[in-house]
CSV table of C-alpha atoms in Angstrom, one decimal:
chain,number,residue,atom,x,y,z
A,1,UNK,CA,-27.6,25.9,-43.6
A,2,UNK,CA,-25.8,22.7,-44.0
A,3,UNK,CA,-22.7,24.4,-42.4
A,4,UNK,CA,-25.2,24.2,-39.4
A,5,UNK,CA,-26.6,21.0,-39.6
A,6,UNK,CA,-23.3,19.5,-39.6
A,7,UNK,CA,-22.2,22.0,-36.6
A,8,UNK,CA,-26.0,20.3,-34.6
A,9,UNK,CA,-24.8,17.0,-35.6
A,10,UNK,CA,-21.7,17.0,-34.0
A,11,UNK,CA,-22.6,18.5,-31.2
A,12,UNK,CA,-25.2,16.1,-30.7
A,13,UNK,CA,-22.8,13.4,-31.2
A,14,UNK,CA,-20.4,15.0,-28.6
A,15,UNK,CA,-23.0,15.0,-26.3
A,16,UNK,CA,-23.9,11.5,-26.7
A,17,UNK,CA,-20.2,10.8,-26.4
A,18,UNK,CA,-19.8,8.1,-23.7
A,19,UNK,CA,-16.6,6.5,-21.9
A,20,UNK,CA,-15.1,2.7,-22.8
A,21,UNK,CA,-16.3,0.2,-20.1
A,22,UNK,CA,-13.3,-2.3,-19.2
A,23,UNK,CA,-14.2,-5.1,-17.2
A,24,UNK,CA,-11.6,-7.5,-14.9
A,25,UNK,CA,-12.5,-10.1,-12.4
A,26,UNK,CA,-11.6,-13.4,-11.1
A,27,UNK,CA,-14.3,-15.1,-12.0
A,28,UNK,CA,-13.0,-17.0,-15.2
A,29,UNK,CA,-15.4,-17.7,-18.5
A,30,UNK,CA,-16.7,-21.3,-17.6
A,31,UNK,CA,-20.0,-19.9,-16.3
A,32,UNK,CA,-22.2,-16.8,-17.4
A,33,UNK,CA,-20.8,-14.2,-14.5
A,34,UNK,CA,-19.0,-12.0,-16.8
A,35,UNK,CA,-21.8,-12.3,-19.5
A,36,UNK,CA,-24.2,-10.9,-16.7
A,37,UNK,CA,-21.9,-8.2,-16.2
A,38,UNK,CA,-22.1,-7.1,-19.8
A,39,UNK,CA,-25.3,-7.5,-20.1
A,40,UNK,CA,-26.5,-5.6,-17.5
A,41,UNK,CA,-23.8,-2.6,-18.9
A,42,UNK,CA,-26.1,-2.9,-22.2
A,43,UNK,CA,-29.6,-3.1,-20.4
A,44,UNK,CA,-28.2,0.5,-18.8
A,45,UNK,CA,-26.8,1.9,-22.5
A,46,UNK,CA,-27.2,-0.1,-25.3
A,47,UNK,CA,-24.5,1.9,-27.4
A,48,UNK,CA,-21.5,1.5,-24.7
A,49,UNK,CA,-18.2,-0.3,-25.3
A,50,UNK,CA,-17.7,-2.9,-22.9
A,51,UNK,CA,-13.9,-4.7,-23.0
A,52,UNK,CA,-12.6,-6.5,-21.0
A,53,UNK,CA,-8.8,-6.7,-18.9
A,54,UNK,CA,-8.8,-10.1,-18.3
A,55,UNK,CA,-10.9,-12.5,-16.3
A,56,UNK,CA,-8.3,-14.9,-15.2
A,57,UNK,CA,-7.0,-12.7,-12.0
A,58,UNK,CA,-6.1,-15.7,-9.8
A,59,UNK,CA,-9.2,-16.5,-7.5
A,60,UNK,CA,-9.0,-13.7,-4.5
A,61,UNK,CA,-5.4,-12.6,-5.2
A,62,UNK,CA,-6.3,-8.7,-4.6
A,63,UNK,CA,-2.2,-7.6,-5.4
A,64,UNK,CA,-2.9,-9.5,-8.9
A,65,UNK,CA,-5.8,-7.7,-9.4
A,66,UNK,CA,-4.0,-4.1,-8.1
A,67,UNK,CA,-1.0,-4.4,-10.9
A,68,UNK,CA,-3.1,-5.9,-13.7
A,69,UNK,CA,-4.7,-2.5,-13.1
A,70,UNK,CA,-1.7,-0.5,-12.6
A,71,UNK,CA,0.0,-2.4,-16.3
A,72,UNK,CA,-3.0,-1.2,-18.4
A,73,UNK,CA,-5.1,2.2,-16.9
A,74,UNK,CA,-2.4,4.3,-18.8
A,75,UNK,CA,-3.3,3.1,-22.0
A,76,UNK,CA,-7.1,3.8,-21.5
A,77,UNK,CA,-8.0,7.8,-22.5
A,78,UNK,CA,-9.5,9.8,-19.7
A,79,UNK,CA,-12.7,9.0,-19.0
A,80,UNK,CA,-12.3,5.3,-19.1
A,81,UNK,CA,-14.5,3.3,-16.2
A,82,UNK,CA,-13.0,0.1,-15.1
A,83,UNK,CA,-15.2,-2.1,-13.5
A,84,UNK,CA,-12.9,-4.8,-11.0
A,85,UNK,CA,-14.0,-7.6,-8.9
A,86,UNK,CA,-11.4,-9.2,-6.9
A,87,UNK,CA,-14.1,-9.8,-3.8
A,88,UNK,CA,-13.3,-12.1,-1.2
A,89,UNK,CA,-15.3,-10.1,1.1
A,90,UNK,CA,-18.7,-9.9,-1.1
A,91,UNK,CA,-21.3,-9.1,1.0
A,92,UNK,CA,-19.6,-8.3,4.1
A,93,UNK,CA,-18.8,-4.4,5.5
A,94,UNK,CA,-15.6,-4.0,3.0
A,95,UNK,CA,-16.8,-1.0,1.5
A,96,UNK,CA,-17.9,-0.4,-2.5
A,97,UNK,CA,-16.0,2.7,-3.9
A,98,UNK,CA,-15.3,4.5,-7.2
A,99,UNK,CA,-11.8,6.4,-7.2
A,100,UNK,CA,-11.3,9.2,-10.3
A,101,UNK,CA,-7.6,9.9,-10.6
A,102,UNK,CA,-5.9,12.8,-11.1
A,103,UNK,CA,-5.6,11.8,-14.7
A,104,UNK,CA,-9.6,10.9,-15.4
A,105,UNK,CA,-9.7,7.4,-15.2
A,106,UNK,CA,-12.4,5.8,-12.8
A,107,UNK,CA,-12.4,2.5,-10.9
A,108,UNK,CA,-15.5,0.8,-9.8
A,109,UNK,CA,-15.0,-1.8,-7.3
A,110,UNK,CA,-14.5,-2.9,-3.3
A,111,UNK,CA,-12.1,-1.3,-1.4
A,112,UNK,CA,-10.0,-3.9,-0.3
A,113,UNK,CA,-6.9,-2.8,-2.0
A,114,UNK,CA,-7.6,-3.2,-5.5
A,115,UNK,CA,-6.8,0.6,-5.4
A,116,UNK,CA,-3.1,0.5,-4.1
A,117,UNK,CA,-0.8,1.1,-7.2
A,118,UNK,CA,-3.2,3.3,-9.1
A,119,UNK,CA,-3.9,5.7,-6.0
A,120,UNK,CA,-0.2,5.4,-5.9
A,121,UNK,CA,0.5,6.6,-9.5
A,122,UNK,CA,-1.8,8.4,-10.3
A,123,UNK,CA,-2.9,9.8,-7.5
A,124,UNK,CA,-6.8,10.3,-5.9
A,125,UNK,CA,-8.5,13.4,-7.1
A,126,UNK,CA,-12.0,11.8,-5.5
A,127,UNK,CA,-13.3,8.7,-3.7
A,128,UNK,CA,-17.1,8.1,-3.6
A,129,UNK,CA,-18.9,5.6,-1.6
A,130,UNK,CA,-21.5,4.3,-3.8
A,131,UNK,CA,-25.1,4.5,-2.5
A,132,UNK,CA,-27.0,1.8,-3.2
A,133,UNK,CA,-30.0,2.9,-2.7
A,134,UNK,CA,-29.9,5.1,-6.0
A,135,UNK,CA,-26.9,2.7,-8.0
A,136,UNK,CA,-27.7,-0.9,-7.7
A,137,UNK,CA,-29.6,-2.9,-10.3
A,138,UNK,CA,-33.3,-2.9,-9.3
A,139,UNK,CA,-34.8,-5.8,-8.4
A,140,UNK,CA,-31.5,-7.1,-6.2
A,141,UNK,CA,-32.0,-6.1,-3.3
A,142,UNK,CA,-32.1,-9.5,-1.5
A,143,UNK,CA,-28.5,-10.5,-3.6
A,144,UNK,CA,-25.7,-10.3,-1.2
A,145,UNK,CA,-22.6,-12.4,-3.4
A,146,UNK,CA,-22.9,-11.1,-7.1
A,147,UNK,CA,-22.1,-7.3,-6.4
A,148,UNK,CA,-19.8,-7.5,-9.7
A,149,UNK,CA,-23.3,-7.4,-11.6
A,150,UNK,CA,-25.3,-6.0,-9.1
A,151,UNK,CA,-23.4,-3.0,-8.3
A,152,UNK,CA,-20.5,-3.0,-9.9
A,153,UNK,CA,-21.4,-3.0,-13.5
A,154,UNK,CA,-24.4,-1.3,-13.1
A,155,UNK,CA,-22.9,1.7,-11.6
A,156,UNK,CA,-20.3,1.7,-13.8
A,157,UNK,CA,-22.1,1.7,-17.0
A,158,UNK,CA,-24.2,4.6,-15.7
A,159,UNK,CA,-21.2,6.3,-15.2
A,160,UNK,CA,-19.6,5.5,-18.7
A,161,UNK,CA,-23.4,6.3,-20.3
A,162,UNK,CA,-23.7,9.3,-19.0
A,163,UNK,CA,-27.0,8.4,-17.1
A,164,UNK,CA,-25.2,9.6,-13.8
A,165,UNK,CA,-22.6,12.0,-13.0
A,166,UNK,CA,-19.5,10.9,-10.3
A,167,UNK,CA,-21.0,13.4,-7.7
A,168,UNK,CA,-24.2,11.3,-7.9
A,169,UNK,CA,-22.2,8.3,-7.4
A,170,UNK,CA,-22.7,8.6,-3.5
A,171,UNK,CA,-21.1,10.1,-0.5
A,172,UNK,CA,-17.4,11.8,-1.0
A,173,UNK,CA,-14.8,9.7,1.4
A,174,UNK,CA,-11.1,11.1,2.1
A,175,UNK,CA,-8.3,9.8,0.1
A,176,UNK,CA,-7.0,8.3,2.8
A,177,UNK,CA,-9.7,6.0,3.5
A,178,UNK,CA,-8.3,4.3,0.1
A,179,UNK,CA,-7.1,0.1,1.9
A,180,UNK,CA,-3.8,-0.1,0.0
A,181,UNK,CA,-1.2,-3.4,0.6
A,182,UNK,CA,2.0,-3.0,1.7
A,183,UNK,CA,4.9,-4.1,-0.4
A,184,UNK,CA,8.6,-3.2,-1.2
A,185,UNK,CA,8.7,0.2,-3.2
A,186,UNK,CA,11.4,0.5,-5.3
A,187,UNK,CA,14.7,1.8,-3.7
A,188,UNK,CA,18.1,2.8,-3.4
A,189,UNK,CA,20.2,1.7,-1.0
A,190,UNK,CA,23.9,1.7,-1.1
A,191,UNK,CA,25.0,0.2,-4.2
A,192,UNK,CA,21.9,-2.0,-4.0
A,193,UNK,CA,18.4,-1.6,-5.7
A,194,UNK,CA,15.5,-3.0,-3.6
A,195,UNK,CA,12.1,-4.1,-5.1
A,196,UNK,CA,9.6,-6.4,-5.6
A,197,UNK,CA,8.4,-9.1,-7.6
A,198,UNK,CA,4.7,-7.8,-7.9
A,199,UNK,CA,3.6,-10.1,-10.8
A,200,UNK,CA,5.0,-13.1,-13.2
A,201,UNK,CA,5.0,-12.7,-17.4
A,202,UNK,CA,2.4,-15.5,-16.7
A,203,UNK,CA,3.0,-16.8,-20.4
A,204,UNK,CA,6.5,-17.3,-20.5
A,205,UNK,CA,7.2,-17.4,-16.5
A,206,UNK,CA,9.9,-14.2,-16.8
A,207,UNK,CA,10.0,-12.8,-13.2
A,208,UNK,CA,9.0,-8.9,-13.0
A,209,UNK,CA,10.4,-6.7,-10.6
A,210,UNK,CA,8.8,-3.0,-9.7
A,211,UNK,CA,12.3,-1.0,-10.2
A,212,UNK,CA,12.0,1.2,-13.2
A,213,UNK,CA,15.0,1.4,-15.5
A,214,UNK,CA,15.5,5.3,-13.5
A,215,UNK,CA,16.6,3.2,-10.3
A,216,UNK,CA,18.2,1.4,-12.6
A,217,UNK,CA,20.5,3.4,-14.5
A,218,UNK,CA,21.8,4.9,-11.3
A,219,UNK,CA,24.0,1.6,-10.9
A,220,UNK,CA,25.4,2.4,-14.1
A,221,UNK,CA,25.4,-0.7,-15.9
A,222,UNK,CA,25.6,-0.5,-19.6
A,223,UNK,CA,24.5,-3.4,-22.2
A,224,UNK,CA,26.4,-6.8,-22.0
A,225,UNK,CA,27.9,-6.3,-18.3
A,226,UNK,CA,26.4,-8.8,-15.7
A,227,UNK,CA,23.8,-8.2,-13.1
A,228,UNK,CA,23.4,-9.9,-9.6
A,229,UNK,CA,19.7,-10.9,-8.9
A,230,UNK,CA,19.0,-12.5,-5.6
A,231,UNK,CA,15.2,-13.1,-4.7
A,232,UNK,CA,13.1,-13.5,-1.1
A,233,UNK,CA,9.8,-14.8,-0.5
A,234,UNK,CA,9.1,-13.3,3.1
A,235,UNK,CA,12.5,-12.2,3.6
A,236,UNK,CA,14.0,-15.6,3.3
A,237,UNK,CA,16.2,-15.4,-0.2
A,238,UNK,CA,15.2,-18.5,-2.4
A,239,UNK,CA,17.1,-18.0,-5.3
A,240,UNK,CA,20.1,-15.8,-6.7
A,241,UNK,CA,21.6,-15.8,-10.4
A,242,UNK,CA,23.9,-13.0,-12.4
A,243,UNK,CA,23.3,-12.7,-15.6
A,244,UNK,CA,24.2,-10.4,-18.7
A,245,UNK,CA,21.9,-7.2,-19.3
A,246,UNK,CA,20.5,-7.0,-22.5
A,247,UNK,CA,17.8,-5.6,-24.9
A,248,UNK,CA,15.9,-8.8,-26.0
A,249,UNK,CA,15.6,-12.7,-25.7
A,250,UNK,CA,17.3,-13.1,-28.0
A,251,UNK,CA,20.8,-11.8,-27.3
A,252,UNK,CA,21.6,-15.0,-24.9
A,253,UNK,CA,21.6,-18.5,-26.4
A,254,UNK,CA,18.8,-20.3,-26.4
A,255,UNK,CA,18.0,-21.7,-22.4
A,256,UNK,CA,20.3,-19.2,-20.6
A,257,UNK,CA,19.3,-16.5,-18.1
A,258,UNK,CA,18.7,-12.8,-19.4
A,259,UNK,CA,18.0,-9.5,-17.4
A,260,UNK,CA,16.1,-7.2,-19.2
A,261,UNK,CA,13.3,-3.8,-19.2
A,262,UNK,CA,10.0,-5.3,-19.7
A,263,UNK,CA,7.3,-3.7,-21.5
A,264,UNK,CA,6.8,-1.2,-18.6
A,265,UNK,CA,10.1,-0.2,-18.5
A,266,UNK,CA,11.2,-2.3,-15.3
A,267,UNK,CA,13.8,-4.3,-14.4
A,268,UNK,CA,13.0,-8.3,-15.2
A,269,UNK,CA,14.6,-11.5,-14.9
A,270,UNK,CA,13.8,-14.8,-18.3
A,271,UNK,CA,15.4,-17.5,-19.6
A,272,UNK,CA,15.4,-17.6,-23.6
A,273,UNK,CA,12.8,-19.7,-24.7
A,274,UNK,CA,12.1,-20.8,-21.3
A,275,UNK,CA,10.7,-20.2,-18.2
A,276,UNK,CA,12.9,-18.7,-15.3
A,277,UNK,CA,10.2,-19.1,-12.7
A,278,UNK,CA,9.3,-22.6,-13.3
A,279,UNK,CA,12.8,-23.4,-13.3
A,280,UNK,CA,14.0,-21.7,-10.1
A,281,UNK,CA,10.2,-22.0,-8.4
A,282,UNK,CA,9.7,-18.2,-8.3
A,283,UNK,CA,6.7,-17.1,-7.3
A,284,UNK,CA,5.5,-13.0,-7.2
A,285,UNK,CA,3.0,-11.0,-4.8
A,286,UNK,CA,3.5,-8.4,-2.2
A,287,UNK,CA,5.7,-11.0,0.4
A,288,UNK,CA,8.1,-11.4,-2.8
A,289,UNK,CA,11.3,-9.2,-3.0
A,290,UNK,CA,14.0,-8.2,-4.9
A,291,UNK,CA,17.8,-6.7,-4.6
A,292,UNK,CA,19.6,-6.0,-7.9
A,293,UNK,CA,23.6,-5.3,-7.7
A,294,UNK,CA,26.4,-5.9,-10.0
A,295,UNK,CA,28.1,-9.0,-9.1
C-alpha cells in the first residue's frame, strides 16, 4: 500500500510538473511593466517559476535582444518558455509568434527578428501564430502598446502551466516565415577569419566576436603568438590592434590588449582591467564586423 501511495504521489506531481518562465524585455525596472508581467504569469498559475534574463536590452535594439537569447537558451532544460519583448512595432501588423526548437525550448514574442540566432542554432521544429482570440489576457481587448503583459506573458505562462498545449497556441506558420537580421556569419576565407561583433561584455567593455574557437583553431595559432584584429562598422574599418592570445586577463600586464575565448567559446578582444571598447570607441550590432589573421 504505501509502495502505491508513493507511486500516485509522484505521478501526480509529474503531472503537475510545469516549465520555468524566463522573462527579457527592454523596458528597464523604474516603473511596474515587468511586475505586471509577473504578475499576470501568477494570476494564470500560482505555483510557476518566473526568472528573469535581463531587462536592460537597450531600448528597441532587436539584435541585443536576438544574442542575449542565443548566450542563455542552452542553459535552460527543455521545456523552458521565454517570454521577450523587444517591440518597436507594438501594436502594428508585426506578427506575435511562439517558435519550439528542435531542442524544446519555446519563445514567446513578436516576430521582428528576435528569433534570428536561435532559429539559426537550434533550429525551428514549429512556429505558431498566437490567436488572440483564445490567448490574450481578458479584459484587454482595447490595449494596443502593452502586448508584453497582454499577450506575451499571458500566453506564455499558460504554456509553462500546462493550461494550454503549443498546438492550441494558434495557427501553424512555415519556418520560413521566421524575420531574421542579416549579419556576418562566421567564415573562412583565405588565411582570414570573418565575423562579427554581435554584442559588447557590457561590464567590462571586452569586444565579442561570433567566430567560435573551431574557425579559430584552423589558423593554427597556439598560446602566447600574436593575433591581428582589425574592426568595421558598416564596412569602414575603425580600429585594428595585434595582440598575444591567451587563456585569461590576467596573462598580460595590467592595461594591455588581450585576445581571448569568452565564455561561449568565441573569439574576443579586452584590455586587463580595462575597457577595450571605451578605449578604441567600439561599438557591436549587426553593421559591426570582424577579420582575425595573424599579423
Amino acid at each position: 500500500m504505501k509502495i502505491l501511495l508513493a507511486a500516485t504521489f509522484l505521478l501526480s506531481t509529474l503531472a503537475q510538473a510545469q516549465a520555468p518562465l524566463v522573462l527579457m524585455t527592454d523596458f528597464g525596472l523604474k516603473d511596474g511593466a515587468v511586475s505586471a508581467m509577473r504578475g499576470v504569469a501568477y494570476s494564470v498559475d500560482p505555483k510557476l517559476t518566473v526568472s528573469d534574463l535581463t531587462h536592460e536590452i537597450p531600448d528597441y535594439d532587436i539584435w541585443v535582444g536576438a544574442y542575449r537569447l542565443y548566450q542563455t537558451a542552452d542553459y535552460w532544460p527543455k521545456g523552458t518558455v521565454f517570454v521577450s519583448v523587444v517591440d518597436p512595432g507594438v501594436g502594428t501588423d508585426r506578427l506575435s509568434v511562439v517558435l519550439k526548437t528542435r531542442s524544446g525550448r519555446y519563445f514567446v514574442n513578436p516576430n521582428n527578428g528576435l528569433l534570428t540566432l536561435i532559429a539559426e542554432r537550434d533550429g525551428v521544429a514549429e512556429l505558431r501564430q498566437i490567436d488572440e482570440k483564445r490567448n490574450r489576457l481578458p479584459g484587454s481587448s482595447e490595449s494596443y502598446t502593452f502586448h508584453g503583459r497582454d499577450v506575451y506573458a499571458y500566453t506564455g505562462a499558460r504554456l509553462a502551466s500546462g493550461k494550454i498545449r503549443f498546438d492550441q497556441v494558434g495557427p501553424l506558420l512555415p519556418a520560413s516565415a521566421v524575420v531574421r537580421i542579416s549579419y556576418q556569419k562566421p567564415e573562412k576565407v583565405g588565411n582570414v577569419l570573418k565575423g562579427a561583433v554581435p554584442v559588447l561584455d557590457v561590464q567590462y567593455g571586452n569586444v565579442w566576436t561570433n567566430i567560435p574557437k573551431s574557425l579559430f583553431d584552423q589558423l593554427g595559432i597556439k598560446t602566447g603568438e600574436q593575433v591581428s584584429i582589425r574592426i568595421f562598422k558598416s564596412g569602414k574599418q575603425v580600429d585594428e590592434t595585434v595582440a598575444p592570445y591567451v587563456n585569461t586577463f590576467g596573462d598580460v600586464p595590467e592595461g594591455q590588449p588581450l585576445v581571448y575565448l569568452n565564455s561561449l567559446l568565441s573569439v574576443s578582444l579586452a584590455i586587463n582591467m580595462g575597457s577595450y571598447a571605451a578605449k578604441h570607441k567600439i561599438e557591436s550590432g549587426s553593421d559591426w564586423s570582424v577579420e582575425v589573421s595573424r599579423p
